[in-house]
Amino acid sequence: MIRSLINFIDARFPLLNTWHKYVKDYYVPKNLNIYYCFGALAVVVLLNQLFTGLWLTMFYTPTPKSAFDSIEYLMREVNYGWMIRYMHSTGASAFFIVLYLHLFRGLLYGSYQKPRELVWILGMLLFFIVNLEAFLGYLLPWGQMSYWGAEVITSLFGVVPYFKDSLVTWVRGDYSVGLTTLQRFFALHVTAIPWFLVLFVVLHIVAIHHVGSNNPEGIDIYRTLDKNGKPLDGIPFSPYYLLKDFIAIVVFLLIFFSVVFYLPDFGGLFLEPLNFLKANPLETPEYITPVWYMTPFYAMLRAIPDRLCGTLIMLAATCILFFLPWLDKSSVRSMRYKGIYSRLALAMATISFVLLGILGRYPVTLSNLILSRICIVLYFTYFLLMPIYTRMEIVKKLPLRIYK
Amino acid sequence: MNESWVFFKFILISLLLQIYSLSSFSLTIKQQKGAMLYMEYCSGCHTLRYLPSQFKIYPQRLDKVGLTAQDAEKWFGVMPKDLSLIVREHGESWVSNYLRSFYIDKKRPFGVNNFMFKDVLMPNVLEPLQGDLALNNKQFAESVESLVSFLDYVADPLKSERHKMGLVFILILCSLLLVLLKIFLG
């Protein structure tokens, strides 16, 4: 009976074709390691955010008067409301952990190189959209940190020459963050941005399936084919990588739910203590910092004395990643075969980025400022000098087969 | 796959589910003591807005307070803060230390100041409990602990349920992982 149903659909929709192309006959390198799980995990977290978010919108009120109260009501009176809320807040942080690791894999194994430039660009667009979504969502609880964080970041639009404050008012919908801002952020966060997220995720997956996966060796498996035209160093996605991803998902869920049930605040990193105070436009907190996943960019913004330059540097830190496929002039893809300069540069960039993230959480002092500026220079050096050092360095000879 | 393996997991999980029942809004003895202390010393000025609606320990309403904003401004200079989320904002140890950190300062309107909150406008309400510090310090400490424990309950009433449910979830996921690893590692 199932067979006849499948045949009915397949005669009218490319069901079996897609199944074969994407799962059953999709050949993937046999040497993919743990870093290759994070794409699937990102989809799992996205689904989590969508479903928990849907249930949250059923109980949330997007007005300054009732937003905070509606969330406390959800946490106490609604059956398992606390679980929905914690899954959503933990999911937001988990999203960024997964995405940073997923991105790092790309840097490590040269996944952005030809022919995967478009996959990379779509991925970077996704990163930008996820950041935007997180920022919009953070205003919704209407806590002290939500309100003042939104005030600070929306005021950055005032650096645009000529438009200045009129642009700030346009973004906020009012002279300061208030009811209008909350309502539009809510609409964008719940409806508009998720549409773009899902669309770009689909495009991103279609793009990678069109050219096939990279692997930790950076060897192109489609150069050595067997008599059936299948790559010698490839294995079908189903069942091998389905099982591998499934295990990764279960391990991830174990860690995820441990946090949700036992440490949802995560020491004040996932749920900031100051956000348990209702927003008060008349009382500015002593220190205004964004959530941990945006602190590297915030540290860059703060380290530059001029507001326009600071904002541009902050944007450039993300934008320069778009150009990576064209900055990397190396003849090999993976760090395993690249020379010492590339390895040092990546290590330097990673450490600087993490350090900036830590510095961004603390108030501005002289040492904080100096260290942030050094880190910014080191971070950009990785990208700006890449065309030079990737051409200069001595790389290892790339074999034709994996584990020859 | 080994059938007895599956059977064993099923028995284990159902046993645990029977032992743990999701009871709502139950306070420990310590928290009940804290609630009584709160009623006596704190509820005159402070509100607890987000108390669960099923909270019926006392006939009086804890989410409203007799102190009007006008009188508060006159007597203290500020309306006392709502305490439902104070433990989530500052942490249990901060609140506990705050209640024990009042010291005599003649320059302040109530004659006391606080190490944790400089120039606080609150008087030392728990002074009657402090007694002779040399002898009754331990009792005072216990009273403060139970009061803070109650405030911790108000900030997060479903904590114990959350922990119990978490255990069940983790166990189910662990057994699922073991099954998968058995398949993967052959």
Tab-separated table of C-alpha atoms in Angstrom, chain A residues 65 68-69 72-73 75-78 80 82-83 85-86 240 243-244 246-247 250-251 253-254 257-265 271-274 276-278, chain B residues 22 25 49-54 81 84-85 88-90 153-159 161-170 173-174 176-177 180-181 183-184:
chain	number	residue	atom	x	y	z
A	65	LYS	CA	3.520	47.127	29.528
A	68	PHE	CA	7.929	41.048	30.712
A	69	ASP	CA	4.847	39.949	32.670
A	72	GLU	CA	6.895	35.414	33.727
A	73	TYR	CA	3.305	34.157	33.364
A	75	MET	CA	7.259	30.467	33.078
A	76	ARG	CA	5.003	29.904	36.073
A	77	GLU	CA	1.406	29.274	35.048
A	78	VAL	CA	1.597	27.640	31.620
A	80	TYR	CA	5.779	23.324	30.564
A	82	TRP	CA	9.333	27.156	31.423
A	83	MET	CA	10.576	24.343	29.175
A	85	ARG	CA	11.215	29.354	27.179
A	86	TYR	CA	14.457	27.670	28.260
A	240	TYR	CA	26.542	5.923	6.825
A	243	LEU	CA	23.652	7.241	11.292
A	244	LYS	CA	26.664	9.429	12.067
A	246	PHE	CA	21.875	10.840	14.146
A	247	ILE	CA	24.422	9.975	16.828
A	250	VAL	CA	21.565	12.555	20.177
A	251	VAL	CA	24.825	13.650	21.822
A	253	LEU	CA	20.452	16.813	22.588
A	254	LEU	CA	22.002	15.271	25.706
A	257	PHE	CA	18.812	19.249	27.602
A	258	SER	CA	21.327	19.046	30.437
A	259	VAL	CA	21.651	22.806	30.102
A	260	VAL	CA	17.897	23.397	29.658
A	261	PHE	CA	16.979	21.401	32.766
A	262	TYR	CA	19.911	22.041	35.090
A	263	LEU	CA	21.659	25.259	34.077
A	264	PRO	CA	19.450	27.374	31.786
A	265	ASP	CA	21.154	30.611	32.874
A	271	LEU	CA	20.124	34.434	30.380
A	272	GLU	CA	21.690	37.650	31.643
A	273	PRO	CA	20.886	38.540	35.290
A	274	LEU	CA	20.154	42.166	34.431
A	276	PHE	CA	15.353	39.810	35.041
A	277	LEU	CA	14.646	43.464	35.779
A	278	LYS	CA	11.859	45.051	33.780
B	22	LEU	CA	5.344	15.917	38.930
B	25	PHE	CA	4.140	24.237	44.029
B	49	ARG	CA	4.245	40.244	41.837
B	50	TYR	CA	4.978	36.938	40.198
B	51	LEU	CA	3.848	34.565	42.908
B	52	PRO	CA	2.116	31.510	41.416
B	53	SER	CA	-1.663	31.890	41.521
B	54	GLN	CA	-2.086	28.571	43.342
B	81	LYS	CA	11.555	47.051	44.932
B	84	SER	CA	9.967	38.164	42.965
B	85	LEU	CA	13.071	38.042	40.793
B	88	ARG	CA	17.605	35.663	39.647
B	89	GLU	CA	18.988	39.173	39.336
B	90	HIS	CA	21.684	38.964	42.016
B	153	TYR	CA	11.495	29.582	45.377
B	154	VAL	CA	9.493	32.652	44.329
B	155	ALA	CA	12.068	33.465	41.640
B	156	ASP	CA	11.884	29.937	40.239
B	157	PRO	CA	8.963	27.889	41.691
B	158	LEU	CA	9.297	24.980	39.311
B	159	LYS	CA	12.982	24.281	39.886
B	161	GLU	CA	10.065	19.733	38.921
B	162	ARG	CA	12.512	20.843	36.273
B	163	HIS	CA	15.316	18.827	37.879
B	164	LYS	CA	13.176	15.700	38.187
B	165	MET	CA	11.974	15.900	34.615
B	166	GLY	CA	15.522	16.525	33.469
B	167	LEU	CA	16.669	13.248	34.951
B	168	VAL	CA	14.045	11.312	33.000
B	169	PHE	CA	14.956	13.087	29.744
B	170	ILE	CA	18.692	12.521	30.238
B	173	LEU	CA	18.570	10.080	25.738
B	174	CYS	CA	21.458	8.112	27.263
B	176	LEU	CA	19.020	5.938	23.010
B	177	LEU	CA	22.681	6.853	22.595
B	180	LEU	CA	22.896	3.830	18.536
B	181	LEU	CA	26.490	3.238	19.570
B	183	ILE	CA	24.655	-0.286	16.015
B	184	PHE	CA	27.498	2.015	14.986
